[in-house]
PDB file of C-alpha atoms in Angstrom:
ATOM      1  CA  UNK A   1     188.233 158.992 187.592  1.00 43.00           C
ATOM      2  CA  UNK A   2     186.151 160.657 185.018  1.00 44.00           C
ATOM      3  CA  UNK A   3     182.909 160.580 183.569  1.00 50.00           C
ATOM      4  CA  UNK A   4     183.664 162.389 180.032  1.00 47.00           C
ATOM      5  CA  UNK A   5     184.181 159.795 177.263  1.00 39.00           C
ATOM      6  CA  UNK A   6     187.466 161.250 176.425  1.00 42.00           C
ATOM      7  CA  UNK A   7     188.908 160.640 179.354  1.00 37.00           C
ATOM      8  CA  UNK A   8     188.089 156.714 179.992  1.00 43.00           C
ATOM      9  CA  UNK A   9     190.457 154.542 180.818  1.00 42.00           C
ATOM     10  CA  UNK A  10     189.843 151.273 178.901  1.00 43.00           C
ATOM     11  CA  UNK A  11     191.642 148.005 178.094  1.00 51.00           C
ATOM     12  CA  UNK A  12     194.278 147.628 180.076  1.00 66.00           C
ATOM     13  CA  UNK A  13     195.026 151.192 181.180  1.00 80.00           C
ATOM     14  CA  UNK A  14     193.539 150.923 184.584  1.00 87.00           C
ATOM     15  CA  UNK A  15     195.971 148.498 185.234  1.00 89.00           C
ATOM     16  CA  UNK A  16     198.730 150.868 184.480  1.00 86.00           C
ATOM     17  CA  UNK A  17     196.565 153.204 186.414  1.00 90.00           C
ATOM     18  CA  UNK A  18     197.467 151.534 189.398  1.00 93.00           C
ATOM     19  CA  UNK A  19     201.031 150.382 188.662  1.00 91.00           C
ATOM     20  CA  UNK A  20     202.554 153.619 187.348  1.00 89.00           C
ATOM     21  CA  UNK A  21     200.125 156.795 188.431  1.00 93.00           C
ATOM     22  CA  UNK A  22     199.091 155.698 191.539  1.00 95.00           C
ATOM     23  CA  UNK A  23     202.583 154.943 193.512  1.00 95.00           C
ATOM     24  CA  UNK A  24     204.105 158.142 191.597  1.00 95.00           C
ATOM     25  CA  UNK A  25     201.445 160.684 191.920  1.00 97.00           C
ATOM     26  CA  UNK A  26     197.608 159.996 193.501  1.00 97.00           C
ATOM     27  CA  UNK A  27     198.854 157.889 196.536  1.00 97.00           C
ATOM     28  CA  UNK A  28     200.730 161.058 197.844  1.00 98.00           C
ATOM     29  CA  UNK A  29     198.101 163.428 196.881  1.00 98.00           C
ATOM     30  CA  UNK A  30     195.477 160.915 198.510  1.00 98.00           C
ATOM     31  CA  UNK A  31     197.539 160.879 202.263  1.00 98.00           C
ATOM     32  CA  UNK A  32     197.638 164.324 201.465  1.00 98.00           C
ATOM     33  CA  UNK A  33     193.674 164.979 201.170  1.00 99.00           C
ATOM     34  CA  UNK A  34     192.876 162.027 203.870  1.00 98.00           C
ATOM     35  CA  UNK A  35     194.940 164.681 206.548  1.00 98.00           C
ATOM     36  CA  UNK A  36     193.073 167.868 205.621  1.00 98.00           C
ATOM     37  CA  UNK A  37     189.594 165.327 205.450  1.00 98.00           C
ATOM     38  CA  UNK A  38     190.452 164.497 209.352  1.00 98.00           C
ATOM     39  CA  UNK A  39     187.857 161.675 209.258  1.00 99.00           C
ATOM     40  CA  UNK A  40     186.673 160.044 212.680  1.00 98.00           C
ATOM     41  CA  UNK A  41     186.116 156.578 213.605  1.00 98.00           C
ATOM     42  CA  UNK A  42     182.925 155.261 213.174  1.00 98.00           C
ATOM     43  CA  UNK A  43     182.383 157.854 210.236  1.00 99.00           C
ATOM     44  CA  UNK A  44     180.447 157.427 206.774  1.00 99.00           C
ATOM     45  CA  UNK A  45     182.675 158.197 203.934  1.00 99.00           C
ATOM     46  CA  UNK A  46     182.011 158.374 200.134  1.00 99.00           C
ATOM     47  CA  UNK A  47     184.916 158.611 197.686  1.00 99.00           C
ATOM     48  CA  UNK A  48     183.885 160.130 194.551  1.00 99.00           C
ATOM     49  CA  UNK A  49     185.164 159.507 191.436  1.00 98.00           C
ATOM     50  CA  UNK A  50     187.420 156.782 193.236  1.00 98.00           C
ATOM     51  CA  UNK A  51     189.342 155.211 190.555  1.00 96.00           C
ATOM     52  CA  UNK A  52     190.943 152.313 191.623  1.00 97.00           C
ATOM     53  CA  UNK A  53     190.212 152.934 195.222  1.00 97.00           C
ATOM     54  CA  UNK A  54     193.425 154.734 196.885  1.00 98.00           C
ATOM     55  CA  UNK A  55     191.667 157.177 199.108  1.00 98.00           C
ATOM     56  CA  UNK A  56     188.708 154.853 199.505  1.00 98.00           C
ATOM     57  CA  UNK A  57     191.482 152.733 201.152  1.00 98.00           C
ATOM     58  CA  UNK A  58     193.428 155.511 203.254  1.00 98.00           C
ATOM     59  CA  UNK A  59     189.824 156.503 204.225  1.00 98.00           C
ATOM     60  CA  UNK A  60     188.697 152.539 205.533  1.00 98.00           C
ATOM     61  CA  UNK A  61     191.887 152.964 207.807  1.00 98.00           C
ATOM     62  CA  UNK A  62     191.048 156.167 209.586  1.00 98.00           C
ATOM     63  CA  UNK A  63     187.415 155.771 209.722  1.00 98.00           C
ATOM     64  CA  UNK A  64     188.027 151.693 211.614  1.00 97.00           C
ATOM     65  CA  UNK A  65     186.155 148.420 211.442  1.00 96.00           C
ATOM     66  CA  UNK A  66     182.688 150.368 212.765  1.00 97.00           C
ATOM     67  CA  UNK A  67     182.941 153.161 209.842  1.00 98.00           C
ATOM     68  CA  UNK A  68     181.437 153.027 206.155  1.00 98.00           C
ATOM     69  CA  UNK A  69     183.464 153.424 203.551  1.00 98.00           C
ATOM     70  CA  UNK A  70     182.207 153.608 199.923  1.00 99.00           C
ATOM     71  CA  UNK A  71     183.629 154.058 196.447  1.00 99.00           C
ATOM     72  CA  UNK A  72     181.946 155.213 193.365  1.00 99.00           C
ATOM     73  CA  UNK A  73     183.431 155.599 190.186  1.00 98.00           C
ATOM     74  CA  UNK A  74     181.701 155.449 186.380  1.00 96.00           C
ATOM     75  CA  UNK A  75     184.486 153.031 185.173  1.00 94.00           C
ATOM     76  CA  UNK A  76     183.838 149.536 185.253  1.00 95.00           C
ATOM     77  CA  UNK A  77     187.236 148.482 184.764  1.00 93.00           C
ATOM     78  CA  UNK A  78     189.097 151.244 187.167  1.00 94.00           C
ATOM     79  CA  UNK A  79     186.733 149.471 189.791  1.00 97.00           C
ATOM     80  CA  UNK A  80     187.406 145.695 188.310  1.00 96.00           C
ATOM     81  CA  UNK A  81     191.181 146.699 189.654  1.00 96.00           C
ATOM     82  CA  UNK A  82     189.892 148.393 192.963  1.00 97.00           C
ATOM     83  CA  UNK A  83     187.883 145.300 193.877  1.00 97.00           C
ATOM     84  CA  UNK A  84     191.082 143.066 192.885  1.00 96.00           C
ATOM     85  CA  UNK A  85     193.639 144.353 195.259  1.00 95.00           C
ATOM     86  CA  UNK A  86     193.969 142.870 198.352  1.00 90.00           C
ATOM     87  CA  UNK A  87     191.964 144.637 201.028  1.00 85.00           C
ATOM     88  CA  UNK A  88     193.479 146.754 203.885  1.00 86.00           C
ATOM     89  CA  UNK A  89     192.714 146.482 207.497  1.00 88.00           C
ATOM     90  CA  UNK A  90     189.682 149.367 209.013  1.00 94.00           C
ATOM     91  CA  UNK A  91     186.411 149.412 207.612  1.00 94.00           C
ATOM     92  CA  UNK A  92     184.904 147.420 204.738  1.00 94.00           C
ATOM     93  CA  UNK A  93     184.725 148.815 201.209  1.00 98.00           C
ATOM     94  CA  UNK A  94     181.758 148.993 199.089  1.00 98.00           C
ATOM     95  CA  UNK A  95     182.580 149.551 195.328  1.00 98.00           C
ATOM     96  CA  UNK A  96     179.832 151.153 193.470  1.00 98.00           C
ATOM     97  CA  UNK A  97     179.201 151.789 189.506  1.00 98.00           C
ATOM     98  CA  UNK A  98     177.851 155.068 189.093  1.00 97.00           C
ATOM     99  CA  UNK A  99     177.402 158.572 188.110  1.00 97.00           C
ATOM    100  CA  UNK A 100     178.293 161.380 190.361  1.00 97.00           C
ATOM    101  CA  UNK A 101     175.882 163.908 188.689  1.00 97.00           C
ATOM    102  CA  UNK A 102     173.000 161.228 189.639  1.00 98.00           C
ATOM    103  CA  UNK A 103     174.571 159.413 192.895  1.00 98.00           C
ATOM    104  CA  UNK A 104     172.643 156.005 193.568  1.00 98.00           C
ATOM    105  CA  UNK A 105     171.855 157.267 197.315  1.00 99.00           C
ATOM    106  CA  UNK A 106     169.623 158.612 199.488  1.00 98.00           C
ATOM    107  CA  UNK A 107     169.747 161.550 200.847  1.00 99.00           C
ATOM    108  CA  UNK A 108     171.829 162.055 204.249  1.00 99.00           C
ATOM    109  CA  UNK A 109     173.458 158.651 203.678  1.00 99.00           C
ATOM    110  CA  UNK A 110     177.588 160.100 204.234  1.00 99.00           C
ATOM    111  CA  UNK A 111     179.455 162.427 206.857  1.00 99.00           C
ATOM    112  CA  UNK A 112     182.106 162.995 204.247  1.00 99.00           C
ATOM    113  CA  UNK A 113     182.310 163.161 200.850  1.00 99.00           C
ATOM    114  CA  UNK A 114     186.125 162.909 199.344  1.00 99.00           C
ATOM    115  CA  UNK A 115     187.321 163.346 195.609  1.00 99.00           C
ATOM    116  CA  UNK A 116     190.326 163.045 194.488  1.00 98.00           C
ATOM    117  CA  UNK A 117     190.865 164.561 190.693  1.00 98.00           C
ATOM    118  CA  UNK A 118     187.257 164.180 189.588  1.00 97.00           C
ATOM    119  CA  UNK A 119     185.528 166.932 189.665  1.00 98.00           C
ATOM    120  CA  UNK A 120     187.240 168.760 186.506  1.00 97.00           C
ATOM    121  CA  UNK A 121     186.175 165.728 184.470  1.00 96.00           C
ATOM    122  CA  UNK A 122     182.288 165.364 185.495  1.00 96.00           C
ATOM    123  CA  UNK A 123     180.042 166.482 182.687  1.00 94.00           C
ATOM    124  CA  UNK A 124     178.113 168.414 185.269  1.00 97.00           C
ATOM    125  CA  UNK A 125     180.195 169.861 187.935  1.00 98.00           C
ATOM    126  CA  UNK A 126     177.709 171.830 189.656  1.00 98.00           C
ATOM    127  CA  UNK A 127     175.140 168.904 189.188  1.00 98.00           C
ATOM    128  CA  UNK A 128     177.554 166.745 190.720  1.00 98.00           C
ATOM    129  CA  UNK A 129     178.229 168.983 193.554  1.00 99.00           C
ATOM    130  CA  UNK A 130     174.571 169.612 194.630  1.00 99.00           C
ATOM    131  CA  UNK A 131     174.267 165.474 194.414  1.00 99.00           C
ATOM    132  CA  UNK A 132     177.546 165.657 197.030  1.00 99.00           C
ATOM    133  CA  UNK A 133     175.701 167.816 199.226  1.00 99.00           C
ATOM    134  CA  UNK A 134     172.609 166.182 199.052  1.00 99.00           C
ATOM    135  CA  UNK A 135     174.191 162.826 200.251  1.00 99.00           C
ATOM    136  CA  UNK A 136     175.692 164.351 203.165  1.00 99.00           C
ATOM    137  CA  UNK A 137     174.543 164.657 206.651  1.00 98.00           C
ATOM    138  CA  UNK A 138     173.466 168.396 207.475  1.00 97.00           C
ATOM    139  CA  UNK A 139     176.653 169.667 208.348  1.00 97.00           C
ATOM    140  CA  UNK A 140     178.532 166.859 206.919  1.00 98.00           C
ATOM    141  CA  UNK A 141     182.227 167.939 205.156  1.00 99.00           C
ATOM    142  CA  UNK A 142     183.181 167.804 201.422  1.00 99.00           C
ATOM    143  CA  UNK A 143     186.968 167.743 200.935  1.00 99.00           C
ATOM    144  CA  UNK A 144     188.196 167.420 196.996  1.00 99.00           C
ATOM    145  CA  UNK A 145     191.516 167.967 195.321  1.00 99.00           C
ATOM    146  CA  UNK A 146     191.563 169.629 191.910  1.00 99.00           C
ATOM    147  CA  UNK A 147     194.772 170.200 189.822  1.00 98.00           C
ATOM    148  CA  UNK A 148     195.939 173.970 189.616  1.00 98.00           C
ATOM    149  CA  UNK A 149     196.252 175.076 186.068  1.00 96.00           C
ATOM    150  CA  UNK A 150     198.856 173.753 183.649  1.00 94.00           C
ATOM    151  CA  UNK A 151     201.351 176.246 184.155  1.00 95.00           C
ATOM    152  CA  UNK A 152     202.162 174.892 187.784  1.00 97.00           C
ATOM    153  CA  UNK A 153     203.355 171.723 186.445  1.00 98.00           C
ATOM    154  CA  UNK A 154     206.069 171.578 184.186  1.00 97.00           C
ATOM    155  CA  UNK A 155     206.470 167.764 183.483  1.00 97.00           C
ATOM    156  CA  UNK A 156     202.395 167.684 182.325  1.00 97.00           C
ATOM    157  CA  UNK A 157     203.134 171.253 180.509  1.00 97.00           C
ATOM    158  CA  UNK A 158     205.738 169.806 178.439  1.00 97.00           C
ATOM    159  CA  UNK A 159     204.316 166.389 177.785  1.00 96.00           C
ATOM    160  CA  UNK A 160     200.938 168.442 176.570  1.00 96.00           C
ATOM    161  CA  UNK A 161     202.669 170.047 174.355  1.00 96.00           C
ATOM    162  CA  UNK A 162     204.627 167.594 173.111  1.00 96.00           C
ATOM    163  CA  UNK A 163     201.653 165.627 172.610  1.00 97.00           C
ATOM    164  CA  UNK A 164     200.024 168.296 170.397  1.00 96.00           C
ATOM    165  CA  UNK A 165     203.501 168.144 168.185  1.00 96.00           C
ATOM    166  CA  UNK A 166     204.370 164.809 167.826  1.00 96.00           C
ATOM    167  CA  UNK A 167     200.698 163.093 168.014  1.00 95.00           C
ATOM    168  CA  UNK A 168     197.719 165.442 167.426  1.00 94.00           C
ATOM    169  CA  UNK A 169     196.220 168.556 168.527  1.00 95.00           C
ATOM    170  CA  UNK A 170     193.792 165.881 170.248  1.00 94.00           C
ATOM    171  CA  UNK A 171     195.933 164.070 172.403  1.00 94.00           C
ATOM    172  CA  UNK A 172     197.410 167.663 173.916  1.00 95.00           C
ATOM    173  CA  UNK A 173     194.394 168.894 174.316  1.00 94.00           C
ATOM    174  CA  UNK A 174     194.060 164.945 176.516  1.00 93.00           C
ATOM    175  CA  UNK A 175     197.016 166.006 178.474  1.00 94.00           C
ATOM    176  CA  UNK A 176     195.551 169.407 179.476  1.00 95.00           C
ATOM    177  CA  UNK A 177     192.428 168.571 180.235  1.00 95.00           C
ATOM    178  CA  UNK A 178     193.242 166.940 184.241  1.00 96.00           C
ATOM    179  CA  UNK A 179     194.140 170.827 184.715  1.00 97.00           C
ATOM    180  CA  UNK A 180     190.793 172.449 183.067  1.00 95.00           C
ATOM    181  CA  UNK A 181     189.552 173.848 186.691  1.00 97.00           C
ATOM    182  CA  UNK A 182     192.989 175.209 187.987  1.00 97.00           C
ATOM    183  CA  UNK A 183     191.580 178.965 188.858  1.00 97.00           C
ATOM    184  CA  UNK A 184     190.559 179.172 192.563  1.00 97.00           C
ATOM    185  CA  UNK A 185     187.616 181.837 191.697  1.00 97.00           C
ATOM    186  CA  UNK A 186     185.960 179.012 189.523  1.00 97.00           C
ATOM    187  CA  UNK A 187     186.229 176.514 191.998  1.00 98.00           C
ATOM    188  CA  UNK A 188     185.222 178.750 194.986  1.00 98.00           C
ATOM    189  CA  UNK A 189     182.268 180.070 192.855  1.00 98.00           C
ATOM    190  CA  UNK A 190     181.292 176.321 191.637  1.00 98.00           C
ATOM    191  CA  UNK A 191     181.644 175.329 195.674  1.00 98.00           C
ATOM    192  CA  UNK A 192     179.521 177.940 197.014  1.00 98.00           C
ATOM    193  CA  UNK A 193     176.870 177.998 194.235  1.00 98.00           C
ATOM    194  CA  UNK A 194     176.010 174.070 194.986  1.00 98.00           C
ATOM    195  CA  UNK A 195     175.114 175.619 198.528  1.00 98.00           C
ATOM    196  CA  UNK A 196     177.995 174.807 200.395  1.00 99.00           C
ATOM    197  CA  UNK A 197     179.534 176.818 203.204  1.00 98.00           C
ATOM    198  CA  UNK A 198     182.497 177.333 205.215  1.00 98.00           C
ATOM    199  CA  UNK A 199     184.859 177.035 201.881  1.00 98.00           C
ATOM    200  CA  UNK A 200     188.187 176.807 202.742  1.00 98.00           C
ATOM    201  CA  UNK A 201     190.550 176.615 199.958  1.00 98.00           C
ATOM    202  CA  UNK A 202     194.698 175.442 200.511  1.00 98.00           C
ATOM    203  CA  UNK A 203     196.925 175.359 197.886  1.00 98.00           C
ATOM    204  CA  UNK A 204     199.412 172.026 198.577  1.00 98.00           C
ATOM    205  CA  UNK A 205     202.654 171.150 196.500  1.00 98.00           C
ATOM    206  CA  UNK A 206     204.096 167.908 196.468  1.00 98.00           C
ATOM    207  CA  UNK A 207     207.228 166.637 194.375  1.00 97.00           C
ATOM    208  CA  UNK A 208     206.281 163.949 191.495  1.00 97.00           C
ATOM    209  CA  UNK A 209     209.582 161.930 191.581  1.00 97.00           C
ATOM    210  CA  UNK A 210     210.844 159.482 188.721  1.00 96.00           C
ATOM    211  CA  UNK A 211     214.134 157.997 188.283  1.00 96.00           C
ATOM    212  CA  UNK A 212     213.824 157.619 184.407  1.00 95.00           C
ATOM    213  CA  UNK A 213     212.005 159.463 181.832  1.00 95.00           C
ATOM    214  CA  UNK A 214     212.947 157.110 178.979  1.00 94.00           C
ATOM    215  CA  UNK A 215     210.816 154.739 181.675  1.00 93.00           C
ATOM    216  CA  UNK A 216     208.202 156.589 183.066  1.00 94.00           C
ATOM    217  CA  UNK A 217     206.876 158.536 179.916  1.00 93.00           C
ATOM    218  CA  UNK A 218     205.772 155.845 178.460  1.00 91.00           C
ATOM    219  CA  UNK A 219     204.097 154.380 181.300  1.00 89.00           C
ATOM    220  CA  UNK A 220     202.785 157.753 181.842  1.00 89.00           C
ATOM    221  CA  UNK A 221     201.082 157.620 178.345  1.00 90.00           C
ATOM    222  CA  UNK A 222     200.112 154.155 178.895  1.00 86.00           C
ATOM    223  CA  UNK A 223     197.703 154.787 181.635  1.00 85.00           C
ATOM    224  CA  UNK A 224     195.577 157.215 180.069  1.00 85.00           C
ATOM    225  CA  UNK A 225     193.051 158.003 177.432  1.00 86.00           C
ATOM    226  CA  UNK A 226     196.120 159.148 174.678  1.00 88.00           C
ATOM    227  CA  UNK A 227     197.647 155.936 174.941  1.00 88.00           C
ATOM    228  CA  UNK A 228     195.663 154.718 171.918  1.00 89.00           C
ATOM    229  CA  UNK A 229     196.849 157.811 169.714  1.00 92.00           C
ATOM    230  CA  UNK A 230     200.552 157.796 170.932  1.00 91.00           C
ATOM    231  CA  UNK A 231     201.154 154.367 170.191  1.00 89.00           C
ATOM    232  CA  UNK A 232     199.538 154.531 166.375  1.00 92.00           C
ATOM    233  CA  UNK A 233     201.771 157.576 166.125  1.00 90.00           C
ATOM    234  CA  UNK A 234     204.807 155.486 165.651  1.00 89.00           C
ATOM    235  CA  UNK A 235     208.426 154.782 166.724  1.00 90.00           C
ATOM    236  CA  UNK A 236     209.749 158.439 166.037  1.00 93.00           C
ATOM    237  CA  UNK A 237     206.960 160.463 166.701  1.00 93.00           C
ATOM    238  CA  UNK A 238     207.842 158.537 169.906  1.00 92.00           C
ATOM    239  CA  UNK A 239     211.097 159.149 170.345  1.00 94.00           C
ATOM    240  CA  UNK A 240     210.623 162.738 169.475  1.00 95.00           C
ATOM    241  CA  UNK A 241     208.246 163.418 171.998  1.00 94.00           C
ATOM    242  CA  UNK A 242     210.659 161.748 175.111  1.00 95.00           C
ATOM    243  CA  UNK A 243     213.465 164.044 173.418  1.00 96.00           C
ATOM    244  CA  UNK A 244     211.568 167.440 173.601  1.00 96.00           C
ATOM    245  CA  UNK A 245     210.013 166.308 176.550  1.00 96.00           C
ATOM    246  CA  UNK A 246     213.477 165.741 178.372  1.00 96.00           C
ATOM    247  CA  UNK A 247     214.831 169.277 177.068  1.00 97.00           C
ATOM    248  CA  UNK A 248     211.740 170.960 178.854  1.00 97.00           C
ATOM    249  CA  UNK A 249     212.283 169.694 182.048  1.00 97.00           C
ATOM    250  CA  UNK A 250     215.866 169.819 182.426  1.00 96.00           C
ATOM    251  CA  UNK A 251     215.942 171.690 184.904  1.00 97.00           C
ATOM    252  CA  UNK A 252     214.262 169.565 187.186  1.00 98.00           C
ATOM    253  CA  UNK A 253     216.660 166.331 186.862  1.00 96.00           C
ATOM    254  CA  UNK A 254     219.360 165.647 189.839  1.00 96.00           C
ATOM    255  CA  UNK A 255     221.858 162.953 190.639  1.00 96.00           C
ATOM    256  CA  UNK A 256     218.620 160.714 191.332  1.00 96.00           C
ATOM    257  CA  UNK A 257     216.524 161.345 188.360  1.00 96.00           C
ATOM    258  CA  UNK A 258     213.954 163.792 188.520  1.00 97.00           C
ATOM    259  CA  UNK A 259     211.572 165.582 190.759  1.00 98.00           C
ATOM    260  CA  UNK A 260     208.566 167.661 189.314  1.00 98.00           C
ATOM    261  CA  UNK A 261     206.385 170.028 191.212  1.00 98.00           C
ATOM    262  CA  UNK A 262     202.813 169.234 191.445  1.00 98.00           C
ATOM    263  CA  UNK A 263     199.922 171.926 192.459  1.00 99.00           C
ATOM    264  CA  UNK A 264     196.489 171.107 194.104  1.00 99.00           C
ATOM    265  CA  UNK A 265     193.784 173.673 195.633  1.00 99.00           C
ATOM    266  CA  UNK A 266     192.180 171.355 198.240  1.00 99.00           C
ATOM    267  CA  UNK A 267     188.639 171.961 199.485  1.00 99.00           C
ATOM    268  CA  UNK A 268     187.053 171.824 202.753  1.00 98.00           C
ATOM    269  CA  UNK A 269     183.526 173.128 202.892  1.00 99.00           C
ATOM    270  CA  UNK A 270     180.386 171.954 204.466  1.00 99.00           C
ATOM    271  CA  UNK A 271     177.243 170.904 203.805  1.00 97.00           C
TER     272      UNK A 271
END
């Protein structure tokens, strides 16, 4: 999750965080990042930026009952849901408020750092990436997942713009922003400036698949920071917005609804 105020969830977003986002899109992403991590038993993980705690959770799991896992995010109520779920088998979760530019631990405290989708948001990114490496172990790993830019995804391309016609310039501006650090040199210069080394970067696509875009756009919009602006926009601004939106995509629907491509650069470096 993030740590600029425009893009805090609040009210009851986080909820459809987890119902709509996370099944759909970050749970994928998060299996996806938790294979390239390769975490150990026994190992000390942090999850950055954790949100309502999917790879915190994949990362309890692989790490076992006599690993660390813990999960910081700035969002009190993305965390409120994280702490609410049921807890999974492996090691025991500790959910922490905080900042990542200004990480509430000492130094050498994790093997691994993960983060899933934060770092684009963080006020600070280079801040927040010599606090990673200043948490880890000496020779501990970093892997993180960033969005590559807009144009890779289609679905989040048209409901941008979209946005920007039917709502305000604002709100697309809301939708583009997950996708602000989609060049590779920027990330690999940002990586290896907060003293990191061995930078490996792999780009990964994974379908997004929904049955129903009359369904899913709205739940879309309903777990995020926009959800405020698109529902004082009205009925037909609304409607307009699912209508361009489907014409966009159409060539991404099939017999059992639609699948969208989705583009990460994940990170493996070291500290």
């Amino acid at each position: 999750m993030s740590e600029q105020t425009q893009w805090q969830l609040s009210g009851s977003a986080p909820e459809s965080y987890e119902r709509s986002l996370v099944p759909v899109i970050f749970a994928p992403w998060a299996a996806a990042l938790i294979e390239r991590a390769a975490l150990q038993p026994g190992e000390r993980v942090l999850d950055v930026a954790c949100g309502t705690g999917i790879v915190a959770r994949l990362a309890a799991l692989q790490v076992g009952s006599h690993g660390q896992v813990t999960g910081l995010d700035i969002n009190p109520g993305m965390l409120a849901v994280a702490r609410a779920l049921p807890p999974g088998s492996g090691a025991t979760i500790d959910w922490r408020e905080g900042s990542a530019v200004a990480l509430p631990f000492a130094d050498a405290t994790f093997d691994v750092v993960l983060c899933q989708q934060g770092l684009q948001f963080f006020p600070d990114r280079l801040a927040a990436l010599r606090e990673i490496r200043r948490v880890l172990s000496p020779g501990g790993r970093l892997t993180l997942a960033v969005w590559r830019a807009n144009q890779h995804h289609p679905f989040f391309g048209a409901l941008a713009d979209a946005l920007t016609r039917h709502v305000s310039s604002e709100a697309g501006a809301g939708g583009r922003a997950p996708f602000a650090l989609g060049e590779v040199t920027e990330l690999r210069t940002l990586i290896t400036g907060a003293g990191f080394s061995d930078v490996r970067i792999r780009i990964e696509i994974l379908p997004m698949r929904v049955a129903s875009l009359e369904q899913y756009v709205p739940e879309q919009l309903a777990a995020t920071p926009m959800a405020g602006a698109v529902a004082a926009a009205g009925e037909s601004a609304r409607a307009a917005l699912l209508q361009d939106i489907s014409t966009a995509v159409q060539a991404y629907g099939d017999d059992e609804g639609w699948a969208f491509p989705m583009e990460a650069h994940i990170v493996s470096a070291r500290a």
